[in-house]
Amino acid sequence: MKKVKGFSEAEKTAMKDRVEELKRDKKDGEKAVLEKIEQMPEPDRSLAKKLHALIKKTAPTLTSRTWYGMPAYANKEDKVICFFQNASKFKVRYATLGFSDVANLDEDDMWPTSFALKKLTSTEEEKITALINKAIN
């Protein structure tokens, strides 16, 4: 019989982060996101900075906040539309731009909700801009 190991340290940290986020004043969201980004090791930090600037430019109506310790962007109802998961958080080979179920990305009966990110060139920026615009409309 296989022994169940439980949550990893990264998962436990994410849950603790979420509890702290629920206690935090919503006005501190931008500051919290920028602090999380600054704590990331490279190359995640540079990627997160670029993505943050792109999302803020593309969708100024979204507010920055953290979500399970990750930079996230919420609508006026404070529902997370998208988030950035840095590769180092869970020791994986690529960062992820993810979208919640609130994002309007529906296409037929199946559609992607997360995207692997290795770097942001103008090609990726165009794709992300289109995704963000679709997600919020």
JSON list of C-alpha atoms in Angstrom, two decimals:
[
{"chain": "A", "resi": 1, "resn": "MET", "atom": "CA", "xyz": [0.00, 0.00, 0.00]},
{"chain": "A", "resi": 2, "resn": "LYS", "atom": "CA", "xyz": [1.35, 3.41, -0.98]},
{"chain": "A", "resi": 3, "resn": "LYS", "atom": "CA", "xyz": [1.79, 5.89, 1.85]},
{"chain": "A", "resi": 4, "resn": "VAL", "atom": "CA", "xyz": [0.15, 9.30, 1.31]},
{"chain": "A", "resi": 5, "resn": "LYS", "atom": "CA", "xyz": [2.69, 12.09, 1.79]},
{"chain": "A", "resi": 6, "resn": "GLY", "atom": "CA", "xyz": [0.33, 15.05, 2.08]},
{"chain": "A", "resi": 7, "resn": "PHE", "atom": "CA", "xyz": [0.97, 18.59, 0.93]},
{"chain": "A", "resi": 8, "resn": "SER", "atom": "CA", "xyz": [4.40, 19.71, -0.25]},
{"chain": "A", "resi": 9, "resn": "GLU", "atom": "CA", "xyz": [6.14, 22.62, 1.49]},
{"chain": "A", "resi": 10, "resn": "ALA", "atom": "CA", "xyz": [5.31, 24.85, -1.51]},
{"chain": "A", "resi": 11, "resn": "GLU", "atom": "CA", "xyz": [1.63, 23.92, -1.26]},
{"chain": "A", "resi": 12, "resn": "LYS", "atom": "CA", "xyz": [1.59, 24.56, 2.49]},
{"chain": "A", "resi": 13, "resn": "THR", "atom": "CA", "xyz": [3.20, 27.97, 1.91]},
{"chain": "A", "resi": 14, "resn": "ALA", "atom": "CA", "xyz": [0.61, 28.82, -0.76]},
{"chain": "A", "resi": 15, "resn": "MET", "atom": "CA", "xyz": [-2.20, 27.99, 1.67]},
{"chain": "A", "resi": 16, "resn": "LYS", "atom": "CA", "xyz": [-0.64, 30.14, 4.40]},
{"chain": "A", "resi": 17, "resn": "ASP", "atom": "CA", "xyz": [-0.26, 32.96, 1.88]},
{"chain": "A", "resi": 18, "resn": "ARG", "atom": "CA", "xyz": [-3.94, 32.66, 1.03]},
{"chain": "A", "resi": 19, "resn": "VAL", "atom": "CA", "xyz": [-4.96, 33.03, 4.69]},
{"chain": "A", "resi": 20, "resn": "GLU", "atom": "CA", "xyz": [-2.84, 36.19, 4.95]},
{"chain": "A", "resi": 21, "resn": "GLU", "atom": "CA", "xyz": [-4.35, 37.57, 1.74]},
{"chain": "A", "resi": 22, "resn": "LEU", "atom": "CA", "xyz": [-7.84, 37.21, 3.15]},
{"chain": "A", "resi": 23, "resn": "LYS", "atom": "CA", "xyz": [-6.81, 39.29, 6.16]},
{"chain": "A", "resi": 24, "resn": "ARG", "atom": "CA", "xyz": [-5.06, 42.01, 4.13]},
{"chain": "A", "resi": 25, "resn": "ASP", "atom": "CA", "xyz": [-6.69, 45.30, 3.17]},
{"chain": "A", "resi": 26, "resn": "LYS", "atom": "CA", "xyz": [-7.61, 45.20, -0.53]},
{"chain": "A", "resi": 27, "resn": "LYS", "atom": "CA", "xyz": [-5.99, 48.63, -1.06]},
{"chain": "A", "resi": 28, "resn": "ASP", "atom": "CA", "xyz": [-2.58, 47.03, -0.50]},
{"chain": "A", "resi": 29, "resn": "GLY", "atom": "CA", "xyz": [-2.90, 44.72, -3.54]},
{"chain": "A", "resi": 30, "resn": "GLU", "atom": "CA", "xyz": [-0.52, 46.52, -5.88]},
{"chain": "A", "resi": 31, "resn": "LYS", "atom": "CA", "xyz": [2.12, 46.78, -3.17]},
{"chain": "A", "resi": 32, "resn": "ALA", "atom": "CA", "xyz": [1.75, 43.09, -2.30]},
{"chain": "A", "resi": 33, "resn": "VAL", "atom": "CA", "xyz": [2.13, 42.04, -5.95]},
{"chain": "A", "resi": 34, "resn": "LEU", "atom": "CA", "xyz": [5.23, 44.17, -6.44]},
{"chain": "A", "resi": 35, "resn": "GLU", "atom": "CA", "xyz": [6.73, 42.74, -3.24]},
{"chain": "A", "resi": 36, "resn": "LYS", "atom": "CA", "xyz": [6.06, 39.17, -4.40]},
{"chain": "A", "resi": 37, "resn": "ILE", "atom": "CA", "xyz": [7.64, 39.91, -7.76]},
{"chain": "A", "resi": 38, "resn": "GLU", "atom": "CA", "xyz": [10.74, 41.39, -6.10]},
{"chain": "A", "resi": 39, "resn": "GLN", "atom": "CA", "xyz": [11.12, 38.23, -3.98]},
{"chain": "A", "resi": 40, "resn": "MET", "atom": "CA", "xyz": [11.25, 35.99, -7.06]},
{"chain": "A", "resi": 41, "resn": "PRO", "atom": "CA", "xyz": [14.58, 34.73, -8.31]},
{"chain": "A", "resi": 42, "resn": "GLU", "atom": "CA", "xyz": [15.64, 35.44, -11.87]},
{"chain": "A", "resi": 43, "resn": "PRO", "atom": "CA", "xyz": [14.51, 34.79, -14.56]},
{"chain": "A", "resi": 44, "resn": "ASP", "atom": "CA", "xyz": [11.04, 34.65, -12.95]},
{"chain": "A", "resi": 45, "resn": "ARG", "atom": "CA", "xyz": [11.36, 38.21, -11.59]},
{"chain": "A", "resi": 46, "resn": "SER", "atom": "CA", "xyz": [12.03, 39.79, -14.99]},
{"chain": "A", "resi": 47, "resn": "LEU", "atom": "CA", "xyz": [9.26, 37.76, -16.61]},
{"chain": "A", "resi": 48, "resn": "ALA", "atom": "CA", "xyz": [6.79, 38.73, -13.86]},
{"chain": "A", "resi": 49, "resn": "LYS", "atom": "CA", "xyz": [7.71, 42.43, -14.13]},
{"chain": "A", "resi": 50, "resn": "LYS", "atom": "CA", "xyz": [7.10, 42.42, -17.89]},
{"chain": "A", "resi": 51, "resn": "LEU", "atom": "CA", "xyz": [3.85, 40.50, -17.54]},
{"chain": "A", "resi": 52, "resn": "HIS", "atom": "CA", "xyz": [2.63, 42.81, -14.75]},
{"chain": "A", "resi": 53, "resn": "ALA", "atom": "CA", "xyz": [3.30, 45.89, -16.91]},
{"chain": "A", "resi": 54, "resn": "LEU", "atom": "CA", "xyz": [1.58, 44.28, -19.90]},
{"chain": "A", "resi": 55, "resn": "ILE", "atom": "CA", "xyz": [-1.53, 43.33, -17.93]},
{"chain": "A", "resi": 56, "resn": "LYS", "atom": "CA", "xyz": [-1.76, 46.78, -16.31]},
{"chain": "A", "resi": 57, "resn": "LYS", "atom": "CA", "xyz": [-1.46, 48.41, -19.74]},
{"chain": "A", "resi": 58, "resn": "THR", "atom": "CA", "xyz": [-3.91, 46.05, -21.46]},
{"chain": "A", "resi": 59, "resn": "ALA", "atom": "CA", "xyz": [-6.53, 45.96, -18.72]},
{"chain": "A", "resi": 60, "resn": "PRO", "atom": "CA", "xyz": [-6.27, 49.01, -16.45]},
{"chain": "A", "resi": 61, "resn": "THR", "atom": "CA", "xyz": [-9.65, 48.11, -14.92]},
{"chain": "A", "resi": 62, "resn": "LEU", "atom": "CA", "xyz": [-8.17, 44.99, -13.31]},
{"chain": "A", "resi": 63, "resn": "THR", "atom": "CA", "xyz": [-6.75, 45.42, -9.82]},
{"chain": "A", "resi": 64, "resn": "SER", "atom": "CA", "xyz": [-3.55, 43.79, -8.68]},
{"chain": "A", "resi": 65, "resn": "ARG", "atom": "CA", "xyz": [-3.62, 41.45, -5.71]},
{"chain": "A", "resi": 66, "resn": "THR", "atom": "CA", "xyz": [-1.98, 38.26, -4.62]},
{"chain": "A", "resi": 67, "resn": "TRP", "atom": "CA", "xyz": [-3.74, 34.91, -4.83]},
{"chain": "A", "resi": 68, "resn": "TYR", "atom": "CA", "xyz": [-2.18, 31.96, -3.01]},
{"chain": "A", "resi": 69, "resn": "GLY", "atom": "CA", "xyz": [1.00, 34.01, -2.90]},
{"chain": "A", "resi": 70, "resn": "MET", "atom": "CA", "xyz": [1.05, 34.65, -6.66]},
{"chain": "A", "resi": 71, "resn": "PRO", "atom": "CA", "xyz": [0.57, 37.91, -8.55]},
{"chain": "A", "resi": 72, "resn": "ALA", "atom": "CA", "xyz": [-3.04, 38.03, -9.72]},
{"chain": "A", "resi": 73, "resn": "TYR", "atom": "CA", "xyz": [-5.41, 40.46, -11.40]},
{"chain": "A", "resi": 74, "resn": "ALA", "atom": "CA", "xyz": [-9.05, 40.80, -10.40]},
{"chain": "A", "resi": 75, "resn": "ASN", "atom": "CA", "xyz": [-12.17, 42.42, -11.82]},
{"chain": "A", "resi": 76, "resn": "LYS", "atom": "CA", "xyz": [-14.29, 45.05, -10.06]},
{"chain": "A", "resi": 77, "resn": "GLU", "atom": "CA", "xyz": [-16.08, 42.27, -8.11]},
{"chain": "A", "resi": 78, "resn": "ASP", "atom": "CA", "xyz": [-12.64, 41.25, -6.79]},
{"chain": "A", "resi": 79, "resn": "LYS", "atom": "CA", "xyz": [-12.78, 37.95, -8.70]},
{"chain": "A", "resi": 80, "resn": "VAL", "atom": "CA", "xyz": [-9.41, 36.82, -10.01]},
{"chain": "A", "resi": 81, "resn": "ILE", "atom": "CA", "xyz": [-9.29, 36.78, -13.81]},
{"chain": "A", "resi": 82, "resn": "CYS", "atom": "CA", "xyz": [-5.67, 35.75, -14.29]},
{"chain": "A", "resi": 83, "resn": "PHE", "atom": "CA", "xyz": [-2.53, 35.00, -12.31]},
{"chain": "A", "resi": 84, "resn": "PHE", "atom": "CA", "xyz": [1.19, 34.39, -12.72]},
{"chain": "A", "resi": 85, "resn": "GLN", "atom": "CA", "xyz": [2.85, 31.34, -11.21]},
{"chain": "A", "resi": 86, "resn": "ASN", "atom": "CA", "xyz": [6.61, 31.60, -11.23]},
{"chain": "A", "resi": 87, "resn": "ALA", "atom": "CA", "xyz": [8.56, 28.46, -12.15]},
{"chain": "A", "resi": 88, "resn": "SER", "atom": "CA", "xyz": [10.60, 28.52, -8.95]},
{"chain": "A", "resi": 89, "resn": "LYS", "atom": "CA", "xyz": [7.47, 28.44, -6.74]},
{"chain": "A", "resi": 90, "resn": "PHE", "atom": "CA", "xyz": [6.85, 24.77, -7.44]},
{"chain": "A", "resi": 91, "resn": "LYS", "atom": "CA", "xyz": [10.28, 23.96, -8.92]},
{"chain": "A", "resi": 92, "resn": "VAL", "atom": "CA", "xyz": [9.03, 23.42, -12.46]},
{"chain": "A", "resi": 93, "resn": "ARG", "atom": "CA", "xyz": [10.70, 24.23, -15.76]},
{"chain": "A", "resi": 94, "resn": "TYR", "atom": "CA", "xyz": [8.41, 27.07, -16.88]},
{"chain": "A", "resi": 95, "resn": "ALA", "atom": "CA", "xyz": [6.30, 29.87, -15.42]},
{"chain": "A", "resi": 96, "resn": "THR", "atom": "CA", "xyz": [2.55, 29.86, -16.01]},
{"chain": "A", "resi": 97, "resn": "LEU", "atom": "CA", "xyz": [-0.01, 32.48, -16.96]},
{"chain": "A", "resi": 98, "resn": "GLY", "atom": "CA", "xyz": [-3.29, 31.06, -15.71]},
{"chain": "A", "resi": 99, "resn": "PHE", "atom": "CA", "xyz": [-6.90, 32.13, -16.03]},
{"chain": "A", "resi": 100, "resn": "SER", "atom": "CA", "xyz": [-9.68, 31.43, -13.55]},
{"chain": "A", "resi": 101, "resn": "ASP", "atom": "CA", "xyz": [-13.17, 30.25, -14.40]},
{"chain": "A", "resi": 102, "resn": "VAL", "atom": "CA", "xyz": [-14.29, 33.91, -14.27]},
{"chain": "A", "resi": 103, "resn": "ALA", "atom": "CA", "xyz": [-12.28, 34.68, -17.42]},
{"chain": "A", "resi": 104, "resn": "ASN", "atom": "CA", "xyz": [-14.38, 34.75, -20.58]},
{"chain": "A", "resi": 105, "resn": "LEU", "atom": "CA", "xyz": [-12.22, 32.38, -22.60]},
{"chain": "A", "resi": 106, "resn": "ASP", "atom": "CA", "xyz": [-14.97, 29.86, -23.37]},
{"chain": "A", "resi": 107, "resn": "GLU", "atom": "CA", "xyz": [-14.79, 28.25, -26.81]},
{"chain": "A", "resi": 108, "resn": "ASP", "atom": "CA", "xyz": [-17.15, 25.39, -27.57]},
{"chain": "A", "resi": 109, "resn": "ASP", "atom": "CA", "xyz": [-16.81, 22.65, -24.97]},
{"chain": "A", "resi": 110, "resn": "MET", "atom": "CA", "xyz": [-13.05, 22.84, -24.37]},
{"chain": "A", "resi": 111, "resn": "TRP", "atom": "CA", "xyz": [-10.46, 25.65, -24.11]},
{"chain": "A", "resi": 112, "resn": "PRO", "atom": "CA", "xyz": [-7.07, 26.26, -22.48]},
{"chain": "A", "resi": 113, "resn": "THR", "atom": "CA", "xyz": [-6.91, 28.03, -19.11]},
{"chain": "A", "resi": 114, "resn": "SER", "atom": "CA", "xyz": [-3.15, 28.16, -18.56]},
{"chain": "A", "resi": 115, "resn": "PHE", "atom": "CA", "xyz": [-0.13, 28.85, -20.69]},
{"chain": "A", "resi": 116, "resn": "ALA", "atom": "CA", "xyz": [3.53, 27.98, -20.17]},
{"chain": "A", "resi": 117, "resn": "LEU", "atom": "CA", "xyz": [5.87, 30.98, -20.31]},
{"chain": "A", "resi": 118, "resn": "LYS", "atom": "CA", "xyz": [9.62, 30.78, -20.85]},
{"chain": "A", "resi": 119, "resn": "LYS", "atom": "CA", "xyz": [10.11, 34.39, -22.00]},
{"chain": "A", "resi": 120, "resn": "LEU", "atom": "CA", "xyz": [8.11, 37.33, -23.29]},
{"chain": "A", "resi": 121, "resn": "THR", "atom": "CA", "xyz": [8.86, 38.49, -26.80]},
{"chain": "A", "resi": 122, "resn": "SER", "atom": "CA", "xyz": [6.59, 40.71, -28.86]},
{"chain": "A", "resi": 123, "resn": "THR", "atom": "CA", "xyz": [4.90, 37.56, -30.22]},
{"chain": "A", "resi": 124, "resn": "GLU", "atom": "CA", "xyz": [3.92, 36.35, -26.76]},
{"chain": "A", "resi": 125, "resn": "GLU", "atom": "CA", "xyz": [2.93, 39.87, -25.72]},
{"chain": "A", "resi": 126, "resn": "GLU", "atom": "CA", "xyz": [0.48, 40.04, -28.65]},
{"chain": "A", "resi": 127, "resn": "LYS", "atom": "CA", "xyz": [-1.03, 36.67, -27.73]},
{"chain": "A", "resi": 128, "resn": "ILE", "atom": "CA", "xyz": [-1.33, 37.62, -24.05]},
{"chain": "A", "resi": 129, "resn": "THR", "atom": "CA", "xyz": [-2.90, 40.98, -24.92]},
{"chain": "A", "resi": 130, "resn": "ALA", "atom": "CA", "xyz": [-5.53, 39.19, -27.02]},
{"chain": "A", "resi": 131, "resn": "LEU", "atom": "CA", "xyz": [-6.18, 36.65, -24.24]},
{"chain": "A", "resi": 132, "resn": "ILE", "atom": "CA", "xyz": [-6.54, 39.35, -21.57]},
{"chain": "A", "resi": 133, "resn": "ASN", "atom": "CA", "xyz": [-8.90, 41.36, -23.77]},
{"chain": "A", "resi": 134, "resn": "LYS", "atom": "CA", "xyz": [-11.01, 38.27, -24.42]},
{"chain": "A", "resi": 135, "resn": "ALA", "atom": "CA", "xyz": [-10.95, 37.27, -20.74]},
{"chain": "A", "resi": 136, "resn": "ILE", "atom": "CA", "xyz": [-12.33, 40.61, -19.51]},
{"chain": "A", "resi": 137, "resn": "ASN", "atom": "CA", "xyz": [-14.97, 41.13, -22.21]}
]
